[in-house]
Coordinates of C-alpha atoms (C1' of nucleotides) in Angstrom, one line a residue:
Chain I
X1 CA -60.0 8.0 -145.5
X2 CA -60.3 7.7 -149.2
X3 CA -59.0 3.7 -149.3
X4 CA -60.6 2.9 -152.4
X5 CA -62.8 -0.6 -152.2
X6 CA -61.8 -3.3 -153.2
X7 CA -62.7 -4.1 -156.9
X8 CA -64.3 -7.0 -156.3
X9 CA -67.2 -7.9 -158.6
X10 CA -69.9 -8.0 -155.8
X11 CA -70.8 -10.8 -154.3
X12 CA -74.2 -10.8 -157.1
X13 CA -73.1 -11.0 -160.0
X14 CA -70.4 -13.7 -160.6
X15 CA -68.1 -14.1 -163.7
X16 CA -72.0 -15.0 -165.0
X17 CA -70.4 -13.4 -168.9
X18 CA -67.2 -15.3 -168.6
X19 CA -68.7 -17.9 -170.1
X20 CA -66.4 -20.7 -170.7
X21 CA -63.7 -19.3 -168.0
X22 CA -61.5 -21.2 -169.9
X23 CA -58.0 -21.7 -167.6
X24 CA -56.0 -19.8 -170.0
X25 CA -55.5 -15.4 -168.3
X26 CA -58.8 -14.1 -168.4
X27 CA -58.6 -11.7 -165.7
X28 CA -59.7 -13.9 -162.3
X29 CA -60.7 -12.4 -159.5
X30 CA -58.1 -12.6 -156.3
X31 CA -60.2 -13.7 -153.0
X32 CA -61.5 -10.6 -151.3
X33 CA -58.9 -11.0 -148.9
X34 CA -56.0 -11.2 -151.3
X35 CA -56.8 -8.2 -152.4
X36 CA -57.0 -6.5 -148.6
X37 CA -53.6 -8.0 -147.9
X38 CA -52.4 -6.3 -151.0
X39 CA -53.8 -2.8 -150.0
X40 CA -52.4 -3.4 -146.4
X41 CA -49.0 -4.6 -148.0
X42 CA -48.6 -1.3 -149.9
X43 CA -49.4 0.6 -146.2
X44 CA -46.4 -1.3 -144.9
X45 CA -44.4 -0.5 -148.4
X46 CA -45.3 3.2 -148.5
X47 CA -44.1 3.9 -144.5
X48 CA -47.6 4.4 -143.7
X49 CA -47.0 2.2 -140.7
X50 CA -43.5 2.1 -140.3
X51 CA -41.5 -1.2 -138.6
X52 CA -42.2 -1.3 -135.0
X53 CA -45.3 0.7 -134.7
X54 CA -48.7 -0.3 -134.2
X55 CA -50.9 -1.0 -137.0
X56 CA -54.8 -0.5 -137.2
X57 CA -56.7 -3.2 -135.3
X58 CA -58.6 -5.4 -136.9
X59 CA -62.1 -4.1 -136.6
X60 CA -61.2 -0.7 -137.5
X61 CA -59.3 -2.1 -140.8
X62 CA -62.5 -4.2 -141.5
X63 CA -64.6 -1.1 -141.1
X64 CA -62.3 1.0 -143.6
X65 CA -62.4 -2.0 -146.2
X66 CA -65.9 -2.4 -146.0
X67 CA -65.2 -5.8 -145.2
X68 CA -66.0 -8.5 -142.1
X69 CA -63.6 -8.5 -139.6
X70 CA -62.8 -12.2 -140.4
X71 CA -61.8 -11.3 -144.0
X72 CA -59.0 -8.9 -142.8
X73 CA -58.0 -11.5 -140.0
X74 CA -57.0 -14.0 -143.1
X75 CA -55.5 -11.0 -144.8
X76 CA -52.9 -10.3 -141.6
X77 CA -52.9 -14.4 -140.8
X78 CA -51.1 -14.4 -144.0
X79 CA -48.8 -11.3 -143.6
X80 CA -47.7 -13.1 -140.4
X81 CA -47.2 -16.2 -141.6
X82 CA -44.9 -14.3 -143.9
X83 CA -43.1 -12.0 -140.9
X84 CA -43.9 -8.6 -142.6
X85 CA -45.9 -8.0 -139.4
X86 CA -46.4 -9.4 -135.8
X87 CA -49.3 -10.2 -133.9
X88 CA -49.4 -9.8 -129.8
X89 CA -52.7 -10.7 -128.2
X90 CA -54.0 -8.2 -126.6
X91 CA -52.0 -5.4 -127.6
X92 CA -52.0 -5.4 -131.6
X93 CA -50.8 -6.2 -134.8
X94 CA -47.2 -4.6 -135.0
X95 CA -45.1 -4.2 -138.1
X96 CA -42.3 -6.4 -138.3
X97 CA -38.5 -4.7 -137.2
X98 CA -35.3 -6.0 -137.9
X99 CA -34.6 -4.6 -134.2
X100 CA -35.3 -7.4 -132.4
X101 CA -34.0 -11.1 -131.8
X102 CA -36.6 -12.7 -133.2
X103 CA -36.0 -11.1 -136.8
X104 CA -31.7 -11.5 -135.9
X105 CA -31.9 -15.2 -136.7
X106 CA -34.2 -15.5 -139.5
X107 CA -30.9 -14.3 -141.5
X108 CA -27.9 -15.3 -139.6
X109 CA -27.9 -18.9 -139.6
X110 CA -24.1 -19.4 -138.1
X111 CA -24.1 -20.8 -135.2
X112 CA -21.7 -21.8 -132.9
X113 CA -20.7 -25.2 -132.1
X114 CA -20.9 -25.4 -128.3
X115 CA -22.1 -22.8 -125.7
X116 CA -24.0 -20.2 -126.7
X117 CA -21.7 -16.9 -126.1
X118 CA -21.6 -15.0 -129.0
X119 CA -20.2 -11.7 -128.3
X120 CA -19.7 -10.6 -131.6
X121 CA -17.3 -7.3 -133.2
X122 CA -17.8 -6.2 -136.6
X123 CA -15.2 -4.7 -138.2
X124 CA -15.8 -2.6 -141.5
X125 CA -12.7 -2.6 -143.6
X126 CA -13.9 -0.8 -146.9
X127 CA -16.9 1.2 -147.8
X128 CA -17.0 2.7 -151.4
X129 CA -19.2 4.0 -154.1
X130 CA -18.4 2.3 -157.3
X131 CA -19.4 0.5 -160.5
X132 CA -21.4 -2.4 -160.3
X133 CA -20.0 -5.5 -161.6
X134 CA -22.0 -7.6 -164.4
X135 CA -23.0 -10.4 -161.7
X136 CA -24.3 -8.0 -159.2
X137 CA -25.7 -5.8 -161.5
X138 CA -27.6 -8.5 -163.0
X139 CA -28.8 -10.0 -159.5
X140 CA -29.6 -6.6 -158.6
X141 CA -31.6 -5.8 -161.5
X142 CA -30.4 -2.3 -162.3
X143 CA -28.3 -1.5 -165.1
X144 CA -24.8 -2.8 -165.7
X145 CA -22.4 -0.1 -164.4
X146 CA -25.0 2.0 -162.5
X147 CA -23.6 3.4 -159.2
X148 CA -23.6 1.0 -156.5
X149 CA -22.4 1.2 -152.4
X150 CA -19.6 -1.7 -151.9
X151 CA -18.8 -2.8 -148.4
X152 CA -16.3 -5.4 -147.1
X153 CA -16.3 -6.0 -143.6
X154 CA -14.6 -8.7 -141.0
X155 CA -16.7 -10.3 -138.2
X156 CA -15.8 -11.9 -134.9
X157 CA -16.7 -14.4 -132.4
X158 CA -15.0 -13.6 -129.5
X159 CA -12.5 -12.5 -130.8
X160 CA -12.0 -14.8 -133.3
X161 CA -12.3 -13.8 -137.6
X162 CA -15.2 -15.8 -138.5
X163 CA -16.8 -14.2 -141.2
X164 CA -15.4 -12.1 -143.9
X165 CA -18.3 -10.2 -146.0
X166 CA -18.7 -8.3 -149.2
X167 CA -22.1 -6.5 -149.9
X168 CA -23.3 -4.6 -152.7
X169 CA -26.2 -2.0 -152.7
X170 CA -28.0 0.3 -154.7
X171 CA -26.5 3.5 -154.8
X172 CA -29.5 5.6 -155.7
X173 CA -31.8 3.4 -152.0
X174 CA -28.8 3.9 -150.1
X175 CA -27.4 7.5 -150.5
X176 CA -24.9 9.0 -147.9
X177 CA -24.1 5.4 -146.0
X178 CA -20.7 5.8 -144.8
X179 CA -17.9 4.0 -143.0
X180 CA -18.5 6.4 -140.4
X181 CA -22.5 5.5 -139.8
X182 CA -21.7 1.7 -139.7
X183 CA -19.3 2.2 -137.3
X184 CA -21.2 4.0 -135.1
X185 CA -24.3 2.1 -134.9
X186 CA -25.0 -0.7 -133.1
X187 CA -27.3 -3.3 -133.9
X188 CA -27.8 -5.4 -136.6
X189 CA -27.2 -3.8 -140.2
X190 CA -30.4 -4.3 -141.2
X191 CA -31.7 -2.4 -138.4
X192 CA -29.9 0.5 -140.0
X193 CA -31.1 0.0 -143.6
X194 CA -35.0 -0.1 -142.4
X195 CA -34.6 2.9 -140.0
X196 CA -31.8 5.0 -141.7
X197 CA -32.6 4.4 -145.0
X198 CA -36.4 2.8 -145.5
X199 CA -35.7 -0.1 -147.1
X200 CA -36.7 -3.3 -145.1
X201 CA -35.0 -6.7 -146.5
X202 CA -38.3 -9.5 -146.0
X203 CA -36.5 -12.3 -147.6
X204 CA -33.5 -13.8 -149.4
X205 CA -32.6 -16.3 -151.5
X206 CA -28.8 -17.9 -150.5
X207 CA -26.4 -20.1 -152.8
X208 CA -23.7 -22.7 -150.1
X209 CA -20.7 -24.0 -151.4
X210 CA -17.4 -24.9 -149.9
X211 CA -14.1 -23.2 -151.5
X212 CA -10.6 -23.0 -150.9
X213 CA -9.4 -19.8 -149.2
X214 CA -6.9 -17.8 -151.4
X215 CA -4.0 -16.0 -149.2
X216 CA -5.5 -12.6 -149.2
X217 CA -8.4 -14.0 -147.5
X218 CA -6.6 -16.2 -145.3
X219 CA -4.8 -13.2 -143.6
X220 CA -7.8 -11.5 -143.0
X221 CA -9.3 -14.8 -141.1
X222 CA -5.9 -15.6 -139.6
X223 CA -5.9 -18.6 -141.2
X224 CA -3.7 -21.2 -143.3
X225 CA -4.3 -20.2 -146.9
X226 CA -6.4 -23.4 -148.8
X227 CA -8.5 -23.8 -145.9
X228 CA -11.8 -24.7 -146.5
X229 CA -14.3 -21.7 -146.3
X230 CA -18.2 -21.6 -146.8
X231 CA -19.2 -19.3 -149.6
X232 CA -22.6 -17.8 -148.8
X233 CA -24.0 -15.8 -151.8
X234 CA -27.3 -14.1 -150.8
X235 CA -29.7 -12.0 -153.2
X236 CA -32.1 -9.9 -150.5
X237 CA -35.6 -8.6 -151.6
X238 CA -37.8 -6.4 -150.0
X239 CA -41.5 -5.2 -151.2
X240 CA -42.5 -6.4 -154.0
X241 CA -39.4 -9.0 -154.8
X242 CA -37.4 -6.2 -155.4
X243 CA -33.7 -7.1 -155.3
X244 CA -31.8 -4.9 -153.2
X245 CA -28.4 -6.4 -151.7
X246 CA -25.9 -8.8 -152.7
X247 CA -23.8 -10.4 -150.3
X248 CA -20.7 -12.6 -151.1
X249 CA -19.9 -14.2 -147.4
X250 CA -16.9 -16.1 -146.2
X251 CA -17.6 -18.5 -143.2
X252 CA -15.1 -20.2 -141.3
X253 CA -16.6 -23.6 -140.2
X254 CA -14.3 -25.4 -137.9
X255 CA -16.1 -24.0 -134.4
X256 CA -19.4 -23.0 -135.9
X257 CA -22.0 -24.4 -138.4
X258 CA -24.7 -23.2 -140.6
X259 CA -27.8 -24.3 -138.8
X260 CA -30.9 -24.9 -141.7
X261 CA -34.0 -26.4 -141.2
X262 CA -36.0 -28.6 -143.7
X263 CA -39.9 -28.1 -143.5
Chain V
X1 CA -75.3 -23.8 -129.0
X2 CA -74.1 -26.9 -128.8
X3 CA -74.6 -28.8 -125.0
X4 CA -71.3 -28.0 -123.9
X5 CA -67.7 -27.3 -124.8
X6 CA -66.5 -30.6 -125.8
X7 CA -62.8 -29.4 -124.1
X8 CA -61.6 -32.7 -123.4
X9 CA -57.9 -31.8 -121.7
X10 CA -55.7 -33.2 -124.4
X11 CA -56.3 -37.6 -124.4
X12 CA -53.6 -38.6 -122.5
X13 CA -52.1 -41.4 -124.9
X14 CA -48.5 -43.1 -123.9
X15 CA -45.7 -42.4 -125.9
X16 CA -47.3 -40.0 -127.6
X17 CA -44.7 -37.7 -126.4
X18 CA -46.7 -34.4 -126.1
X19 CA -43.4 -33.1 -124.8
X20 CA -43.4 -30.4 -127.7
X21 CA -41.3 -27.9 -125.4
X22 CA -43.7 -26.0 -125.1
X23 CA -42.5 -23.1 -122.8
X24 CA -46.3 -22.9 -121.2
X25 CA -47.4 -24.0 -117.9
X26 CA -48.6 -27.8 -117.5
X27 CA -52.2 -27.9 -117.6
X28 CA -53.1 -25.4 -120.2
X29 CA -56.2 -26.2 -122.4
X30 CA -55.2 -26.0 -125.6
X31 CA -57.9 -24.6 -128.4
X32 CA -59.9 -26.9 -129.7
X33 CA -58.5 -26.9 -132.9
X34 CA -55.1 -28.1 -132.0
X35 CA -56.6 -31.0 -130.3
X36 CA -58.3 -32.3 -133.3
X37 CA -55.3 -31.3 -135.3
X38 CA -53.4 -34.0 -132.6
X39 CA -56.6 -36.4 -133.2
X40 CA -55.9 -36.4 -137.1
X41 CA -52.2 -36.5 -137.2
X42 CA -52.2 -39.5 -134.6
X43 CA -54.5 -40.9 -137.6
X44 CA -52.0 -40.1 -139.7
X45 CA -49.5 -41.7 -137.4
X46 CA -51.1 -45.0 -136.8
X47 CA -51.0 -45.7 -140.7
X48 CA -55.2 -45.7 -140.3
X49 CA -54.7 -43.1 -143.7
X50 CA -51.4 -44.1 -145.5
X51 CA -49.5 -41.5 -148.0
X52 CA -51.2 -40.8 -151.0
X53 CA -54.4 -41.5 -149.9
X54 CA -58.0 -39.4 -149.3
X55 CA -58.7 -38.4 -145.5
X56 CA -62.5 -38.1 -144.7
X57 CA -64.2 -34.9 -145.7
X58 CA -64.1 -31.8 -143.6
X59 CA -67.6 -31.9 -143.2
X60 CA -67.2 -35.6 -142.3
X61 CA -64.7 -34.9 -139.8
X62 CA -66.5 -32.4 -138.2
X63 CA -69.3 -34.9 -137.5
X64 CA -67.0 -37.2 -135.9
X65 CA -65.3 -34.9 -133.3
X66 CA -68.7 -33.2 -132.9
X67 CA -67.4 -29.5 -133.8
X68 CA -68.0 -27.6 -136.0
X69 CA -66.1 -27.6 -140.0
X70 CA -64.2 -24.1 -139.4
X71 CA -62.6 -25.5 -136.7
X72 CA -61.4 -28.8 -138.9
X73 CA -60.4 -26.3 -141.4
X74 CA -58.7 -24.5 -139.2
X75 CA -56.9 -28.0 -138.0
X76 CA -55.9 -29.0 -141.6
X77 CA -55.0 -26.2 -142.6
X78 CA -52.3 -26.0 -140.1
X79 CA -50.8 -29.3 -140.9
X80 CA -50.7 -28.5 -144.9
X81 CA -48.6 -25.5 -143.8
X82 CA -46.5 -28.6 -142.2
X83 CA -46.4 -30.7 -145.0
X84 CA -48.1 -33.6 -143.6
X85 CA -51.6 -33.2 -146.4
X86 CA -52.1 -31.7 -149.3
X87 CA -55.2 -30.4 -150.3
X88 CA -56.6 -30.1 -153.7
X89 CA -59.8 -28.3 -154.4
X90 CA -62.9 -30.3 -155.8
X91 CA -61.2 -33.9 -154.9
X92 CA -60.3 -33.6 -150.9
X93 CA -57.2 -33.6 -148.6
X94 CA -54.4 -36.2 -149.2
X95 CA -51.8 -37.4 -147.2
X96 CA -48.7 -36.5 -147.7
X97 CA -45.8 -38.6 -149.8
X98 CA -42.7 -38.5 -150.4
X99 CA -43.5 -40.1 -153.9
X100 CA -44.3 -36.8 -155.6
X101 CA -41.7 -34.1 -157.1
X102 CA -43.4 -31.5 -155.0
X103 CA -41.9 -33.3 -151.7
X104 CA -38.3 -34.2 -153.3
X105 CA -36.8 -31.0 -153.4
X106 CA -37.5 -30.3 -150.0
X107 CA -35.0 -32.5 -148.9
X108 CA -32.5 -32.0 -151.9
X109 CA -30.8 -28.7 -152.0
X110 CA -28.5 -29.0 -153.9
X111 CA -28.9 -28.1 -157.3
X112 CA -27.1 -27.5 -160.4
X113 CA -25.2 -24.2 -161.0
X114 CA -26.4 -24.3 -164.7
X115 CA -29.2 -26.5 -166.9
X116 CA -32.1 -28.0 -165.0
X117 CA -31.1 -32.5 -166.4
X118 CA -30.1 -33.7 -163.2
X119 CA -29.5 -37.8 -164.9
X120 CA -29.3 -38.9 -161.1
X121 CA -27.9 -42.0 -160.5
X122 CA -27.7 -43.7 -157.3
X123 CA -25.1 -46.4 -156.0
X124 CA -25.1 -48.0 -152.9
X125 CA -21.2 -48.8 -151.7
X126 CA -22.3 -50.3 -148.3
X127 CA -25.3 -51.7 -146.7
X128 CA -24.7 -53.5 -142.8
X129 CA -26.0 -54.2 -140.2
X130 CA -24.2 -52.4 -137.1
X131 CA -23.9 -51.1 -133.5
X132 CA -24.6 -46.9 -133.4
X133 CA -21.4 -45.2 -132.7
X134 CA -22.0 -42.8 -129.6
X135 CA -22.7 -39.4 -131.5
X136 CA -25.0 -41.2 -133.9
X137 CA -27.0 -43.0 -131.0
X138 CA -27.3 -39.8 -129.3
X139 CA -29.2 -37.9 -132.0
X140 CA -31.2 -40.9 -133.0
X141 CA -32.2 -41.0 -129.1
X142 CA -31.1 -44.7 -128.9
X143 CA -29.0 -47.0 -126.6
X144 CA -25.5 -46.5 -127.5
X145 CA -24.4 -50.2 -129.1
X146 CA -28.4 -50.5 -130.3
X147 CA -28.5 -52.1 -133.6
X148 CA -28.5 -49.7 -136.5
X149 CA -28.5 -50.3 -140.3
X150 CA -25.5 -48.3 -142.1
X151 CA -25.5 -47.5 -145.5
X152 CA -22.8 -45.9 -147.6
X153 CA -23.6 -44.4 -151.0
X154 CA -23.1 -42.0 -154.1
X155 CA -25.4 -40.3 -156.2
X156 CA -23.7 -38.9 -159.4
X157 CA -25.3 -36.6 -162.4
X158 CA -24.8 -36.4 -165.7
X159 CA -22.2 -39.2 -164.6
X160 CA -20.1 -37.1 -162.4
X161 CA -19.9 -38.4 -159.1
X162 CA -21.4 -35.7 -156.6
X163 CA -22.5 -36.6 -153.5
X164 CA -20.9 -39.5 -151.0
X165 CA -23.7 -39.7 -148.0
X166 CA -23.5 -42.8 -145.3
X167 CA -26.8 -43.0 -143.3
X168 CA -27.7 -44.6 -140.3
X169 CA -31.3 -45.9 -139.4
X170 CA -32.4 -47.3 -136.3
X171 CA -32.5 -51.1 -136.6
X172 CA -35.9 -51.9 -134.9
X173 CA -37.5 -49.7 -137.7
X174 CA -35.7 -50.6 -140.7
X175 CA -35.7 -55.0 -140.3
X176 CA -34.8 -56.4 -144.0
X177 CA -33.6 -53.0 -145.4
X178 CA -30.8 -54.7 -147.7
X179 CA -28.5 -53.3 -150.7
X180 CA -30.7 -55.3 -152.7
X181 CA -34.2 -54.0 -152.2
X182 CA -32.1 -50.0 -152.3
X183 CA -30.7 -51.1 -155.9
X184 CA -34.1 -52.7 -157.0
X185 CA -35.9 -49.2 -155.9
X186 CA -36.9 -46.7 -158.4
X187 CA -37.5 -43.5 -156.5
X188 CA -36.7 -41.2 -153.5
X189 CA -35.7 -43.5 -150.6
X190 CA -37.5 -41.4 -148.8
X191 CA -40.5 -43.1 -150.8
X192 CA -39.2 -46.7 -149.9
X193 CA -39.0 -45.7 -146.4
X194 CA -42.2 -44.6 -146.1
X195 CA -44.2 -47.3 -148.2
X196 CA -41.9 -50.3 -147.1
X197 CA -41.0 -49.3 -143.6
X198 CA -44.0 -47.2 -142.5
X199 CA -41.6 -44.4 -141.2
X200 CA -42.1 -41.4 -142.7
X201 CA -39.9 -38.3 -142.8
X202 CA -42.1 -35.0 -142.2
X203 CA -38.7 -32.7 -141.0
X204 CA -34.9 -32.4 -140.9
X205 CA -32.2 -30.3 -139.2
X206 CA -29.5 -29.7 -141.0
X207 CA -25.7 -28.4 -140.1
X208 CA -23.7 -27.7 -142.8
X209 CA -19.6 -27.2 -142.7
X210 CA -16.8 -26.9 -145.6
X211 CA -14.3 -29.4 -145.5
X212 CA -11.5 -30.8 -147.0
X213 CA -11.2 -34.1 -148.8
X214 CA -9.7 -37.0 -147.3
X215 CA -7.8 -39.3 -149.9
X216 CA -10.2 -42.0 -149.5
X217 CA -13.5 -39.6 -149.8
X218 CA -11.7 -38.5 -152.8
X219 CA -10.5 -41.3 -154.5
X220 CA -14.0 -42.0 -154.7
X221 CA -15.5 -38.5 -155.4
X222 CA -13.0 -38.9 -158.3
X223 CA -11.4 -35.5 -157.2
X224 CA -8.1 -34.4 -155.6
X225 CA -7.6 -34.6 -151.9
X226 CA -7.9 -31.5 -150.4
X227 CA -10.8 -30.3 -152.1
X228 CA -13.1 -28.1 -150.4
X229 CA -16.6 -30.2 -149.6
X230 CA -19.6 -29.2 -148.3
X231 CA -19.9 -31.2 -145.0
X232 CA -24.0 -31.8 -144.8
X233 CA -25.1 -33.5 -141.2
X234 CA -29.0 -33.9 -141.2
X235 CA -31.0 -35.5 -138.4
X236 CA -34.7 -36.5 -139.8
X237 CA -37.3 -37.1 -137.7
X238 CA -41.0 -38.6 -138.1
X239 CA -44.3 -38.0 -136.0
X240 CA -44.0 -36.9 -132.6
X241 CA -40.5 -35.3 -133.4
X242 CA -38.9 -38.4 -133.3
X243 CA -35.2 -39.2 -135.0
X244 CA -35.3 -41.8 -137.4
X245 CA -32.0 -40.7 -139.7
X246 CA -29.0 -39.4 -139.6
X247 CA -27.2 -38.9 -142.7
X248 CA -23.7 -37.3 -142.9
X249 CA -23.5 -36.1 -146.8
X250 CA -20.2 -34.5 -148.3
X251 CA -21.5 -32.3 -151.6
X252 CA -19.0 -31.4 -154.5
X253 CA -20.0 -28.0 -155.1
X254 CA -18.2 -27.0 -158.2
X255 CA -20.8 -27.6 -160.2
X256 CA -23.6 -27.5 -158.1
X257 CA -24.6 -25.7 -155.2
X258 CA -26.5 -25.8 -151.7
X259 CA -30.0 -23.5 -152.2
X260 CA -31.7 -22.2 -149.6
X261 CA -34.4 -19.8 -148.6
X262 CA -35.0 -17.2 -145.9
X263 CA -38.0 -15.9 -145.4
Chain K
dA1 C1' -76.2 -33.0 -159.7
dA2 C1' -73.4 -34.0 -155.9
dG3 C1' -69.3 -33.7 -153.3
dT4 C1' -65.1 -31.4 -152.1
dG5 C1' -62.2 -27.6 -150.5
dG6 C1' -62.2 -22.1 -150.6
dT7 C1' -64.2 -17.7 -149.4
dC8 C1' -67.1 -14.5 -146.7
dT9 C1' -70.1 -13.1 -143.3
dA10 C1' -72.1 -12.1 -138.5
dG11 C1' -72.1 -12.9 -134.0
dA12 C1' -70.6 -14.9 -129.7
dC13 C1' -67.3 -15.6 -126.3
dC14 C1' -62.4 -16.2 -124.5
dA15 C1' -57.5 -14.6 -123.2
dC16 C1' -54.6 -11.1 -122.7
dT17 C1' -53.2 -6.2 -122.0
dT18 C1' -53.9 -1.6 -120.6
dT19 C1' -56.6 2.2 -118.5
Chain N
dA1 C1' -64.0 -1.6 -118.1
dA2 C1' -62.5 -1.3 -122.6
dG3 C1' -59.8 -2.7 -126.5
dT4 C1' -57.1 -6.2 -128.8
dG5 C1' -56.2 -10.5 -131.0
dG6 C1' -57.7 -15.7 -130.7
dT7 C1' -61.3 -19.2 -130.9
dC8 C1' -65.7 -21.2 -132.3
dT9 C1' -70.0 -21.6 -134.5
dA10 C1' -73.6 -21.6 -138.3
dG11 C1' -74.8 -20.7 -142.6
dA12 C1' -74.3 -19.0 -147.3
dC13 C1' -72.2 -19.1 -151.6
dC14 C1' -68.2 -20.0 -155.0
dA15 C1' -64.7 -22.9 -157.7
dC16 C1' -63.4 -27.1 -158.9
dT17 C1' -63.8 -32.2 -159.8
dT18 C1' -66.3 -36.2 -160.6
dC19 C1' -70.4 -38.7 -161.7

DNA sequence: AAGTGGTCTAGACCACTTT
DNA sequence: AAGTGGTCTAGACCACTTC
């Protein structure tokens, strides 16, 4: 294992030559264990340890870093704290999945009223290559006009239209996702971008307002037109803060909420 | 080597309501930690360290529950991941208040589309003294008919009226909250609950809806009825998980919108 | 200089899971 | 029995704030 060492300055000589360390950039050292999280971060970014699997224990990850074992245990504290991996006592320190309930809620935050029965349908309506529009291109942070997958898709509570969905992605992350392979697969769609297609969303940012449905949309949720719809625009990032969806959601609220929590 | 493991099963105190729902068996010893992160927080509780103020040392702390500082570091550090302290290197570990821009924005979501001047203002329509209505006793966990102050209100910016919110508080907590004292306070009223009252607000749930307008919500919105609103129910809750609020908010969302995160 | 939180280490033992 | 994460300790030193 080559892993180069962290570049801390030694635990001797101090910023002794900094002099003044005035607050302004001079280049601060990150805590030792900043610096491992980073170096296991990129593992988890490069696929070295891909969602689901088993990632070195602790001691052995201490002993590559040249570090104590309590060091890397902040390091992966942290990464959990942050859900890029999970810890299970006893067994290890998995990487985090989007293949499992625990990970489904964290970004589906409609929830029925009453009962608990979800049995949910999804129904793609439009999958296309196209041009990004200046909005998404600009959330997306590629180039206005650069190639981009559109989807548009209906989803139901049993039975019933709840959600109508528009999601833009990068072309060049997501090449040869079809109608066909969204059809087909079951599970939660970011299950398929992480195993199909590498790219594991670890956060979003989301923007709630309440809006007036227009007819087109109305007939699509079986609804009176002008009734009043939850617009859910959502900017996902994976590694790194890198932008890499935009979704423009449609929620019908009149049997289920958007459940948030304040912390 | 100290004399023995000071594992004292969890201080059986009344009320205290240690019914956290945890899914565990009964008489599980919890870690050490956790029971001197209960000790603190029921410190925190009583009002014997009140918002804004210094807690004892770590190192003083750890002489007083007779263990060790790592594991008082380990307490505190869970409860500034809960908000409850804040710790600030070189001058100690403060108690959490609700008198500080950090904590506001918490529990305000909504922000401007554009700009960053909010030029809040806040008028209070309503202030009485009342009995709960069924749904509201329910989530504050009181009596149905127990005595509960109502207050009715809008907060406008840049002079555009925004949000209309009507709260309800449980009247045992809340004795001499009047229309008076909520015009005469500069400041969160989160901040006058907590310094006048003694309750403080540590979390929220929040279910969120669109709506449509009544006339009367939109006479005084200054809008057309009809409009789409953005329904906001929250339930907050102080130590011990207990409900203290419950505030129905409607949000005009034209020119403003609901952020959230999730990570 | 003294006090505070923040980092790092080394070692011990515990709780849980698998062999 | 062996391996993993989880807890706890004791001590050292660093970074920051105040005196």
């Amino acid at each position: 294992m080559s892993s180069a060492p962290p570049n801390l300055p030694s635990p001797n000589s101090p910023g002794a030559g900094a002099g003044a360390s005035s607050p302004g950039n001079s280049p601060t050292f990150s805590p030792l264990y900043q610096q491992i999280k980073a170096l296991i971060t990129q593992s988890l970014q490069s696929g070295e340890w891909k969602p689901g699997e088993l990632i070195p224990s602790e001691v052995e990850l201490a002993g590559r870093f040249k570090v104590s074992q309590g060091t890397v245990r902040k390091a992966i504290d942290e990464l959990s704290a942050e859900n890029l991996v999970v810890r299970r006592q006893g067994k290890g320190t998995f990487v985090a999945t989007h293949h499992e309930a625990r990970a489904q809620f964290r970004f589906l935050r409609l929830m029925p009223d009453t009962g608990e029965v979800h049995n949910p349908d999804n129904r793609i309506l439009e999958v296309k290559r196209t041009r990004a529009p200046a909005d998404v291109s600009r959330q997306l942070d590629i180039k206005s006009g650069d190639s981009v997958i559109f989807i548009r898709r209906v989803q139901s509570f049993d039975g019933v239209p709840t959600i109508l969905e528009e999601l833009w992605l990068p072309g060049a992350l997501f090449k040869g996702l079809t109608a066909e392979r969204l059809n087909e697969y079951r599970g939660p769609m970011y299950g398929l971008f992480e195993t199909e297609f590498g790219t594991r969303m670890i956060r979003a940012t989301e923007s709630i307002r309440a809006v007036s449905a227009e007819p087109a949309v109305a007939e699509v949720l079986g609804v009176a037109a002008g009734m009043p719809l939850l617009s859910v625009e959502r900017v996902s990032f994976t590694y790194g803060d890198k932008p890499v969806e935009v979704r423009k959601g449609l929620y019908l609220t009149d049997r289920h909420h958007y459940q948030n929590e304040l912390s």
